[in-house]
PDB file of C-alpha atoms in Angstrom:
ATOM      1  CA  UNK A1283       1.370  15.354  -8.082  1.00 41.00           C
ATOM      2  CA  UNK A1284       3.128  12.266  -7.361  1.00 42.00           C
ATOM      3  CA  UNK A1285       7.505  12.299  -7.492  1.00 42.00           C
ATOM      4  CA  UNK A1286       7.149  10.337 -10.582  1.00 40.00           C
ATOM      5  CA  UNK A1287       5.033  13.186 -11.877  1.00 41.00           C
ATOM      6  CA  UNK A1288       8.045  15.417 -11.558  1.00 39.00           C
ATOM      7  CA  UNK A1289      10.856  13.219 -11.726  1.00 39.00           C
ATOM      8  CA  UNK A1290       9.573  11.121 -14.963  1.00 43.00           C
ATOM      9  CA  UNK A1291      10.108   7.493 -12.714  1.00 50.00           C
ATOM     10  CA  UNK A1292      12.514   5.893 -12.690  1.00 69.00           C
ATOM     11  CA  UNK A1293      13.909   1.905 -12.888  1.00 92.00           C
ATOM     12  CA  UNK A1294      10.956  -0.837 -12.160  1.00 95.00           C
ATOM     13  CA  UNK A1295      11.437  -1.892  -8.403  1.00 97.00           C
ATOM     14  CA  UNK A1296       8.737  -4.379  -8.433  1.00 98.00           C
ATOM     15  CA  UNK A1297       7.270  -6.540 -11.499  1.00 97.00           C
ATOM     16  CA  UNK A1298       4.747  -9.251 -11.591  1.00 98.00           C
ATOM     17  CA  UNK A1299       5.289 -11.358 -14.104  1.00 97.00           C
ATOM     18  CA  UNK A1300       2.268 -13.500 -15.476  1.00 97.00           C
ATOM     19  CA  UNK A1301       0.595 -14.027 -11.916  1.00 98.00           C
ATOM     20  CA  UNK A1302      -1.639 -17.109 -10.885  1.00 98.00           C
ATOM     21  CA  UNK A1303      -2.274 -17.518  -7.653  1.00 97.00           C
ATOM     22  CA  UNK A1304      -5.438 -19.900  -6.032  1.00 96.00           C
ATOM     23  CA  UNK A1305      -7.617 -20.030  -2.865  1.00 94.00           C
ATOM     24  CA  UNK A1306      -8.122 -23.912  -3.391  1.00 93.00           C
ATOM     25  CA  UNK A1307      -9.587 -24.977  -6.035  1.00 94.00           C
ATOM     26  CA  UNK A1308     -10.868 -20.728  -6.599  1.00 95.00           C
ATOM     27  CA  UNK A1309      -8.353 -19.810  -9.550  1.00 97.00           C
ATOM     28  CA  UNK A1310      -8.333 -16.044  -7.764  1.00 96.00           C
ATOM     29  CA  UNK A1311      -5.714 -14.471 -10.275  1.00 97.00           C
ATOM     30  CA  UNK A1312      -5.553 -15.324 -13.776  1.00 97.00           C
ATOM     31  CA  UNK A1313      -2.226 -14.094 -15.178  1.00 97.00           C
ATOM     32  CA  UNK A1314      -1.378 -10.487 -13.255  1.00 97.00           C
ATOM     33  CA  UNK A1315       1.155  -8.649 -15.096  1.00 97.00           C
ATOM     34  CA  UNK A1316       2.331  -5.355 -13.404  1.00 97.00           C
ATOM     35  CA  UNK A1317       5.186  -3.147 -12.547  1.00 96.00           C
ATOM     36  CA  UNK A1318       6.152  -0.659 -10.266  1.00 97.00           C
ATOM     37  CA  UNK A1319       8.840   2.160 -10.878  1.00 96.00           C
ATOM     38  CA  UNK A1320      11.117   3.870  -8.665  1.00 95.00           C
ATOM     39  CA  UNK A1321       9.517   7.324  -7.447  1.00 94.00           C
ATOM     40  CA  UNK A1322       5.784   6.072  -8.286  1.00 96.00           C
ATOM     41  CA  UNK A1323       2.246   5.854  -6.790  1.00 97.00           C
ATOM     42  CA  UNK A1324       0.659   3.004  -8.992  1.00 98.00           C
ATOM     43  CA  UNK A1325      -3.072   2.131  -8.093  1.00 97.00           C
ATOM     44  CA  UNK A1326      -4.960  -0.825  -8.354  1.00 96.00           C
ATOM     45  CA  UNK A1327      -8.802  -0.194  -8.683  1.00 94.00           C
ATOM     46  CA  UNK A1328     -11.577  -2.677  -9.533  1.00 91.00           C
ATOM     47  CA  UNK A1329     -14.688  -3.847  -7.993  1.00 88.00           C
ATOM     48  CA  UNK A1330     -14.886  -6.229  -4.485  1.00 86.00           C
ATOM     49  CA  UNK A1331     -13.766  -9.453  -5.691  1.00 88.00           C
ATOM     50  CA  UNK A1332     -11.547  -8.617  -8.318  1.00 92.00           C
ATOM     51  CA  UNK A1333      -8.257  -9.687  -7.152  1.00 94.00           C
ATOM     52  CA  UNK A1334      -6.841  -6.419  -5.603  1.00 94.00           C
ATOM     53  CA  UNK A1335      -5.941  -7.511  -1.924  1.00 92.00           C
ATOM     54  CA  UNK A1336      -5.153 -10.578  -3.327  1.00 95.00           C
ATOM     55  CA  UNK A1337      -2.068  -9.191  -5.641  1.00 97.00           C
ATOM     56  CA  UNK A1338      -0.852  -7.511  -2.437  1.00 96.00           C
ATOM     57  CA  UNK A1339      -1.237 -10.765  -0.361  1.00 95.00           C
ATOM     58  CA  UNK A1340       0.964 -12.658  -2.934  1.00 97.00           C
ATOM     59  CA  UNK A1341       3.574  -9.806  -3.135  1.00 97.00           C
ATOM     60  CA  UNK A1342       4.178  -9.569   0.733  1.00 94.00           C
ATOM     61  CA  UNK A1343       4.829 -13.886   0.837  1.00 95.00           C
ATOM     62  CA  UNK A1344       0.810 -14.451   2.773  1.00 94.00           C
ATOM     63  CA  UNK A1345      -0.227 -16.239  -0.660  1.00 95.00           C
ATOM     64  CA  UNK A1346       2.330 -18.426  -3.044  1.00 96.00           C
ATOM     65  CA  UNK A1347       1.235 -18.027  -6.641  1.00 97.00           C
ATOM     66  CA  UNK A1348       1.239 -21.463  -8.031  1.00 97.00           C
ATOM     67  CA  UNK A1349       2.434 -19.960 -11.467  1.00 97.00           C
ATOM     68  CA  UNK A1350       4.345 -16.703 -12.455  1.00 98.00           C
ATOM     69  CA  UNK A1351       7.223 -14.974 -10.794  1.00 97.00           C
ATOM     70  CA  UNK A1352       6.963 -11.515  -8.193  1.00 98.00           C
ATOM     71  CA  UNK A1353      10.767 -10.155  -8.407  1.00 98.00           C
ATOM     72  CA  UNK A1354      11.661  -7.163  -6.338  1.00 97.00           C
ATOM     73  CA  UNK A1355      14.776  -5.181  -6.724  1.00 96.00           C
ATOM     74  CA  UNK A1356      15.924  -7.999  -9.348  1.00 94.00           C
ATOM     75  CA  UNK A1357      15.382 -10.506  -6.748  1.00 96.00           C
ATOM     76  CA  UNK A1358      12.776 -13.645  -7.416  1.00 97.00           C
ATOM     77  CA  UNK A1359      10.560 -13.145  -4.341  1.00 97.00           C
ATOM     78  CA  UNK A1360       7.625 -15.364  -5.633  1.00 97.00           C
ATOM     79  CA  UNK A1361       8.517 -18.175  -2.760  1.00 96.00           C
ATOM     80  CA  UNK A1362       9.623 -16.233   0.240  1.00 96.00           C
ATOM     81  CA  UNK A1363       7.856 -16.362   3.455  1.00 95.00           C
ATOM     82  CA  UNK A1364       6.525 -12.911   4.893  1.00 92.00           C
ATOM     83  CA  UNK A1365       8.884 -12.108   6.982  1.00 90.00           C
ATOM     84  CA  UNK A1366      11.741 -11.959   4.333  1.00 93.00           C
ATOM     85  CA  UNK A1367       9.782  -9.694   2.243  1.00 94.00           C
ATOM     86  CA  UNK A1368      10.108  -7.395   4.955  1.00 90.00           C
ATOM     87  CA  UNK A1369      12.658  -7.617   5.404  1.00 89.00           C
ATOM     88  CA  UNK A1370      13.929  -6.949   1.919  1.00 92.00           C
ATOM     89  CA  UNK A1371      11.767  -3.487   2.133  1.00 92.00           C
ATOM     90  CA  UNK A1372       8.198  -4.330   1.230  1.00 95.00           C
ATOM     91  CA  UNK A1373       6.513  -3.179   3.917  1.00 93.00           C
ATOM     92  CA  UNK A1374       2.198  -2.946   4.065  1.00 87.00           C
ATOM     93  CA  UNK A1375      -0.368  -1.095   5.882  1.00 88.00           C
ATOM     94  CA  UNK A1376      -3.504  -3.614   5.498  1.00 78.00           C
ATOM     95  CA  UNK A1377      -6.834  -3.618   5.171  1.00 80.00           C
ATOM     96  CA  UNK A1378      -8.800  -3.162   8.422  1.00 70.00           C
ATOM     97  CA  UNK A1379      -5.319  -2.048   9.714  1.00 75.00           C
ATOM     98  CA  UNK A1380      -5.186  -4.560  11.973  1.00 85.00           C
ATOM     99  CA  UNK A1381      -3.261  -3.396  14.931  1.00 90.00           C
ATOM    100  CA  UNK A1382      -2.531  -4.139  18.436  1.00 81.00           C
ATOM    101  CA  UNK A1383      -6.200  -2.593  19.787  1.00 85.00           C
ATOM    102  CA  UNK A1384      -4.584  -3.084  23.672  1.00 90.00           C
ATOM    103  CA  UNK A1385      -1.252  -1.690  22.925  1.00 90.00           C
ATOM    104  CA  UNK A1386      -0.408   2.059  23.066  1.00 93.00           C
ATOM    105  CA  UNK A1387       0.057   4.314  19.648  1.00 91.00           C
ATOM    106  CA  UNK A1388       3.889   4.037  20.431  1.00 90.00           C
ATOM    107  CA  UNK A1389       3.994   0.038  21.473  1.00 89.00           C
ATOM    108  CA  UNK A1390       2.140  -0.467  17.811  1.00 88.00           C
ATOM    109  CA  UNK A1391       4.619   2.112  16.159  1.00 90.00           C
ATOM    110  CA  UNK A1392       7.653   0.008  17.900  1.00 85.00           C
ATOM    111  CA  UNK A1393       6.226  -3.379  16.592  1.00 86.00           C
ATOM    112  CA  UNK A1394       6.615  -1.558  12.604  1.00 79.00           C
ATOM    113  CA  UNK A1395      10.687  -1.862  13.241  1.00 79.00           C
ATOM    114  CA  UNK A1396      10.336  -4.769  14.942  1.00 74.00           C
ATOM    115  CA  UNK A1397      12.351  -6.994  11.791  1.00 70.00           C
ATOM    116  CA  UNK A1398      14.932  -4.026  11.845  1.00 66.00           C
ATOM    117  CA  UNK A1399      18.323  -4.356  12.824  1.00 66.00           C
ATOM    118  CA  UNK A1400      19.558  -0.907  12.616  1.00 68.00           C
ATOM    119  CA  UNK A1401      18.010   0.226  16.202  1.00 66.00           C
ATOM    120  CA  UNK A1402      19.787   3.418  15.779  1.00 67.00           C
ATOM    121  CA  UNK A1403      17.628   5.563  13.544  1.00 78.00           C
ATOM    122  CA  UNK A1404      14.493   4.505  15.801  1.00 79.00           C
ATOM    123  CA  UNK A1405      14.214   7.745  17.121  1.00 82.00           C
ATOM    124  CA  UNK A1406      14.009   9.668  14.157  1.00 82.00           C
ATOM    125  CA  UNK A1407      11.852   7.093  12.199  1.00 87.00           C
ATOM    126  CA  UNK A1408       9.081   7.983  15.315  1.00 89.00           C
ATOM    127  CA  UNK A1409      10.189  11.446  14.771  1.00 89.00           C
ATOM    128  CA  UNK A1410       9.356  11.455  11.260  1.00 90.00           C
ATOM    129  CA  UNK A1411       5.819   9.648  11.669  1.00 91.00           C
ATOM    130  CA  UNK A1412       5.418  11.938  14.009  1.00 93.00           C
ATOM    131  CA  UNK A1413       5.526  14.864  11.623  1.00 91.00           C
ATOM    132  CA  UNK A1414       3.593  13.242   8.744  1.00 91.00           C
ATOM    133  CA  UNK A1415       0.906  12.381  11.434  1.00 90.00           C
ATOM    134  CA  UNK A1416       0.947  15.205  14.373  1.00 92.00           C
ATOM    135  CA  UNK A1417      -2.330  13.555  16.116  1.00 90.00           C
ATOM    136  CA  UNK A1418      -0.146  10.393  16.487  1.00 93.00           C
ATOM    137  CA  UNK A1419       1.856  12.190  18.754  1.00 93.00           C
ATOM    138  CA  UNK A1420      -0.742  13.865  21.058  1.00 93.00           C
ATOM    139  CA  UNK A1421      -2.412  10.112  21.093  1.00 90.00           C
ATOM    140  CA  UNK A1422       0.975   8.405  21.808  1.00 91.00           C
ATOM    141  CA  UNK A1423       0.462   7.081  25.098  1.00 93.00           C
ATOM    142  CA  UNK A1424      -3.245   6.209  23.996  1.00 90.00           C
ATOM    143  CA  UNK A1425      -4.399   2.514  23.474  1.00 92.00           C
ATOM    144  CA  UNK A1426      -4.544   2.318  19.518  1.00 87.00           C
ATOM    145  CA  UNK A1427      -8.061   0.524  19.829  1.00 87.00           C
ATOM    146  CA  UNK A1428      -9.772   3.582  21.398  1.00 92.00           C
ATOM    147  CA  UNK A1429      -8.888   5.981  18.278  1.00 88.00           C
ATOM    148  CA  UNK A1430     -11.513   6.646  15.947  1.00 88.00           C
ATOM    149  CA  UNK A1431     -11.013   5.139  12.346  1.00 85.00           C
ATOM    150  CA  UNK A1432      -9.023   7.990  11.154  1.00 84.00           C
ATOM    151  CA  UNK A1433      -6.441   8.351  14.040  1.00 88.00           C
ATOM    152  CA  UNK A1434      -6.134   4.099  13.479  1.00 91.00           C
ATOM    153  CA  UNK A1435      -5.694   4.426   9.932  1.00 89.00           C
ATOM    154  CA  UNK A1436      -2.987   7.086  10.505  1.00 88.00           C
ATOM    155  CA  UNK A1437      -1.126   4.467  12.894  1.00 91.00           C
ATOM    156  CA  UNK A1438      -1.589   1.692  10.634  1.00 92.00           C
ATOM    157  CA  UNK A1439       0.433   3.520   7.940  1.00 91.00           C
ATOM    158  CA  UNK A1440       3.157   4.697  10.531  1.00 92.00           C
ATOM    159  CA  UNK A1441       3.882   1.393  11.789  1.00 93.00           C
ATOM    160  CA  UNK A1442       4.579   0.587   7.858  1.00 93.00           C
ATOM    161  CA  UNK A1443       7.124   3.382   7.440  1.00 91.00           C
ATOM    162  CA  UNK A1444       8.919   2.032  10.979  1.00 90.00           C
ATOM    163  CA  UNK A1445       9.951  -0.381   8.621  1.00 87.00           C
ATOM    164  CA  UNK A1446      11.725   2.044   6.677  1.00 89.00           C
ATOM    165  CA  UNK A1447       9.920   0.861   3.573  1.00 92.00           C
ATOM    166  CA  UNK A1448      11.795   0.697   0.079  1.00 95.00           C
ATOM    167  CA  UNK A1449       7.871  -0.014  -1.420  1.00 97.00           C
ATOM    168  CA  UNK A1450       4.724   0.327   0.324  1.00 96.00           C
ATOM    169  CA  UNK A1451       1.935  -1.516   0.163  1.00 96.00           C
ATOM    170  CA  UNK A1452      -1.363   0.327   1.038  1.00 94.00           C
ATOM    171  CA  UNK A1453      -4.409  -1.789   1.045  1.00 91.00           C
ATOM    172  CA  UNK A1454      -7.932   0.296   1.167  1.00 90.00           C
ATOM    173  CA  UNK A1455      -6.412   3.476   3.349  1.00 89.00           C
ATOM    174  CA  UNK A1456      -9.830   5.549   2.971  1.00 88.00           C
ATOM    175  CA  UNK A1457     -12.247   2.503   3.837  1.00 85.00           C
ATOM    176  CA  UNK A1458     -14.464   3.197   6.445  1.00 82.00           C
ATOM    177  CA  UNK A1459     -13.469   6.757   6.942  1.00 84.00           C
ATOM    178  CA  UNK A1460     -15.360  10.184   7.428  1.00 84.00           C
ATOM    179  CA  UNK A1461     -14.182  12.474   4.121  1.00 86.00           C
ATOM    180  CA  UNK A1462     -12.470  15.115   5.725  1.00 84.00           C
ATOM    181  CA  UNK A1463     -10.174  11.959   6.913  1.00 84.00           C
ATOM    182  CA  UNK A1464      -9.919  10.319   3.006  1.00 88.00           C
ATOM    183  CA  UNK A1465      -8.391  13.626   2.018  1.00 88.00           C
ATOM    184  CA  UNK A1466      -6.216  13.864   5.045  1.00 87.00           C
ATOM    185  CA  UNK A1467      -4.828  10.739   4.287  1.00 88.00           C
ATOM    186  CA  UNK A1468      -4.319  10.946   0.597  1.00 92.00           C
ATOM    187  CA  UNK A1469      -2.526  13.919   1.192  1.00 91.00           C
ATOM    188  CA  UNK A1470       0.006  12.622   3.460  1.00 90.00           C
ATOM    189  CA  UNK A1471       0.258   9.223   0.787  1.00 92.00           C
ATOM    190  CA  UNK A1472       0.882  11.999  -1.743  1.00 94.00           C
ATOM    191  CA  UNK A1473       3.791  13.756   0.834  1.00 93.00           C
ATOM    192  CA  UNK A1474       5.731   9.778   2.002  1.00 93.00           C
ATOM    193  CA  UNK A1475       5.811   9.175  -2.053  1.00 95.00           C
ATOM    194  CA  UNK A1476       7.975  12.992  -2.372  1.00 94.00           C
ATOM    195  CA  UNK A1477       9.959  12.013   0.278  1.00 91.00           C
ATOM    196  CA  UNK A1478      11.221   8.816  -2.016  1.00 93.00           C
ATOM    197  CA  UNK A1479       9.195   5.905  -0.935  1.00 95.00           C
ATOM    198  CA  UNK A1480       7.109   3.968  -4.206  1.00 97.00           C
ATOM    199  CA  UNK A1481       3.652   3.002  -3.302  1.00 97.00           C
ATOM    200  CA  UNK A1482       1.147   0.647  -4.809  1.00 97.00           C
ATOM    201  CA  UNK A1483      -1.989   1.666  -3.371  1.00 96.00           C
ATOM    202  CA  UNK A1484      -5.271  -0.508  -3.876  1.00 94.00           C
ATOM    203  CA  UNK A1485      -8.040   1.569  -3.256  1.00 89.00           C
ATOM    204  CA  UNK A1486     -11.910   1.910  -3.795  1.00 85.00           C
ATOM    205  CA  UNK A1487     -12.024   5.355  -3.973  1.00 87.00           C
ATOM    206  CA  UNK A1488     -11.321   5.283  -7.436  1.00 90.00           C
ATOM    207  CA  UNK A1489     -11.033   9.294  -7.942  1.00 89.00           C
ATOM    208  CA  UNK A1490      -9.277   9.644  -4.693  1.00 90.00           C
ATOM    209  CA  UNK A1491      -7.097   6.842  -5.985  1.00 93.00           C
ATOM    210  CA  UNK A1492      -6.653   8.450  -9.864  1.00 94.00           C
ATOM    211  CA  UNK A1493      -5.977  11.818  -8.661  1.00 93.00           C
ATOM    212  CA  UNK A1494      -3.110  10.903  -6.042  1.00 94.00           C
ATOM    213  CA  UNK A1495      -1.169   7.757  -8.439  1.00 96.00           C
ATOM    214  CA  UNK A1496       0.738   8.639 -11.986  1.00 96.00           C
ATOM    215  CA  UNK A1497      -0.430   5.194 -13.453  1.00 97.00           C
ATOM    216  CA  UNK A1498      -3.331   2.796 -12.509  1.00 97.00           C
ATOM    217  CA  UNK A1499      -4.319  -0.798 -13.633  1.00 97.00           C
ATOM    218  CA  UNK A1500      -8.219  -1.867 -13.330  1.00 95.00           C
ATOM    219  CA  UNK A1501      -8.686  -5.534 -12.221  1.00 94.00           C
ATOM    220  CA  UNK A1502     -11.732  -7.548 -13.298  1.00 94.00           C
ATOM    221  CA  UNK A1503     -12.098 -10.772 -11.863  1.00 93.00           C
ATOM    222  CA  UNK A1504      -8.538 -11.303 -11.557  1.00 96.00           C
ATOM    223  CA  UNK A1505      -7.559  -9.962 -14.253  1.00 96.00           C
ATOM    224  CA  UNK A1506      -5.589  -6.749 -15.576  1.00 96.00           C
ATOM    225  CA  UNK A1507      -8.531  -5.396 -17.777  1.00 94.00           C
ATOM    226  CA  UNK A1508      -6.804  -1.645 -18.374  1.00 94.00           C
ATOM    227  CA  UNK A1509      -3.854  -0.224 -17.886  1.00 95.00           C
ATOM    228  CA  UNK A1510      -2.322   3.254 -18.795  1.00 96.00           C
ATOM    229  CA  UNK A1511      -1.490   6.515 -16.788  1.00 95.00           C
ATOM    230  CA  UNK A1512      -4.153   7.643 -14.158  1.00 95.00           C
ATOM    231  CA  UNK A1513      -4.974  10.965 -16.371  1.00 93.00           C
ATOM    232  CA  UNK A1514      -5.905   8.672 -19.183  1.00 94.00           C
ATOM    233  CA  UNK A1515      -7.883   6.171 -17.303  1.00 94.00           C
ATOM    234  CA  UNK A1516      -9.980   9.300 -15.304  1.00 91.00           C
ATOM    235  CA  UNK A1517     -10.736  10.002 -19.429  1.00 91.00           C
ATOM    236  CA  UNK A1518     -11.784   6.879 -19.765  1.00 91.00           C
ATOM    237  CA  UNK A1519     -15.581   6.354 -20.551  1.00 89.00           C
ATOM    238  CA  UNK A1520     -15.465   2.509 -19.230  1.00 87.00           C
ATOM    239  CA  UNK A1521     -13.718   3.956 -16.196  1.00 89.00           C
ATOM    240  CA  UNK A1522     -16.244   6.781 -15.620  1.00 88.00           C
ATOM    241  CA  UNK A1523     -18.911   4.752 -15.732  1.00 84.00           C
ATOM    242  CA  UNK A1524     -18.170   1.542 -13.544  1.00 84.00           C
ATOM    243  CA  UNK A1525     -15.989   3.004 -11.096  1.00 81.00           C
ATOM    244  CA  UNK A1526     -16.145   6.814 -10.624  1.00 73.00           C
ATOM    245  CA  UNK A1527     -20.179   6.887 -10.668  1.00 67.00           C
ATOM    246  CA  UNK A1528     -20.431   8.817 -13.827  1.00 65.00           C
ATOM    247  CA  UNK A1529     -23.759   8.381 -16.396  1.00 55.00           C
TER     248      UNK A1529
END
């Protein structure tokens, strides 16, 4: 159960307002309206191609929508360049995970705070990735790109909370990985959400996805096709069908 689960959410930290945002001529959102609240895991599901990574890459600055507004803490973000959404607390762990394959598990953890200024706390940030991800630590000194998937996708995350995240972005955590690793990791999503950090989690592991968020939206070719909490959309027949493998 997610903090919002317990706490009832609280104020919206993040809204997309009326989204449109283009690869060229290839009209790739059509009018994304979402929010996130204080305390939440919200999930985005939907098939490849929908418009799920793409919502993330125009909330973190890699994609300017042409139309619509992205505000964040009551602050119009829609134009900013990446680097300022980090540094206003949008932090993202992406898909692939894309680190630094040559540098150690610590260099790639160090590179998370790299946009912080408060070098002070660095220690207990590590400390505190440490905890969530104990294998991090016995691998610290080990070259990130000679982890398996699992141990990678663990670093990926941790570099994202070095920021010290006020909203995190996770983009596909479970892809690629063995299931005992899916449920590792959705537990420890579940655990950084009840420490206080939101999280908008797009995922393909629908029922991993449902089961860990306290309200989901379902794209469809860039659009918002449902939304409601994630115990009603599990309910939902169009839901079970298309995206949780249910006859």
């Amino acid at each position: 159960m997610s903090a919002a689960q317990t706490n009832g959410g609280g104020g919206v930290i993040l809204r997309l307002e009326d989204v449109h945002t283009y690869y060229g001529a290839i009209h790739a959102l059509k009018g994304i309206s979402l929010d996130v609240r204080e305390g939440e895991i919200v999930t985005l599901i939907g098939a490849n191609g929908a418009g799920k990574s793409t919502t993330l890459r125009s909330i973190n600055g890699l994609n300017h929508p042409r139309r619509g507004r992205i505000v964040f803490q009551g602050r119009d973000i829609t134009n900013e360049p990446p680097h300022e959404v980090v540094k206003m607390g949008i932090s993202q762990s992406p898909e692939g995970r894309k680190l630094f394959p040559r540098m150690t598990v610590r260099e790639n953890l160090e590179m998370g705070a790299f946009q912080r200024r408060d070098r002070a706390n660095f220690k207990e940030d590590v400390d505190r990735v440490y905890s969530l991800f104990p294998r991090l630590a016995e691998r610290r000194n080990q070259n990130a790109g000679t982890m398996s998937g699992g141990e990678q996708q663990m670093c990926a995350i941790g570099r994202a909370l070095m920021a010290r995240p006020k909203l995190l972005l996770l983009d596909e955590p479970s892809m690629g990985l063995a299931p005992i690793f899916v449920e590792k990791i959705f537990e420890i999503v579940r655990e950084i959400n009840e420490q206080g950090t939101p999280i908008l989690l797009v995922e393909q592991n629908a029922l991993m996805a449902l089961d860990a968020a306290e309200r989901g939206y379902v794209m469809e070719t860039g659009r918002i096709a449902l939304a409601d909490d994630a115990h009603a959309l599990r309910q939902n027949e169009q839901v079970r069908k298309a995206y949780l493998g249910e006859t």
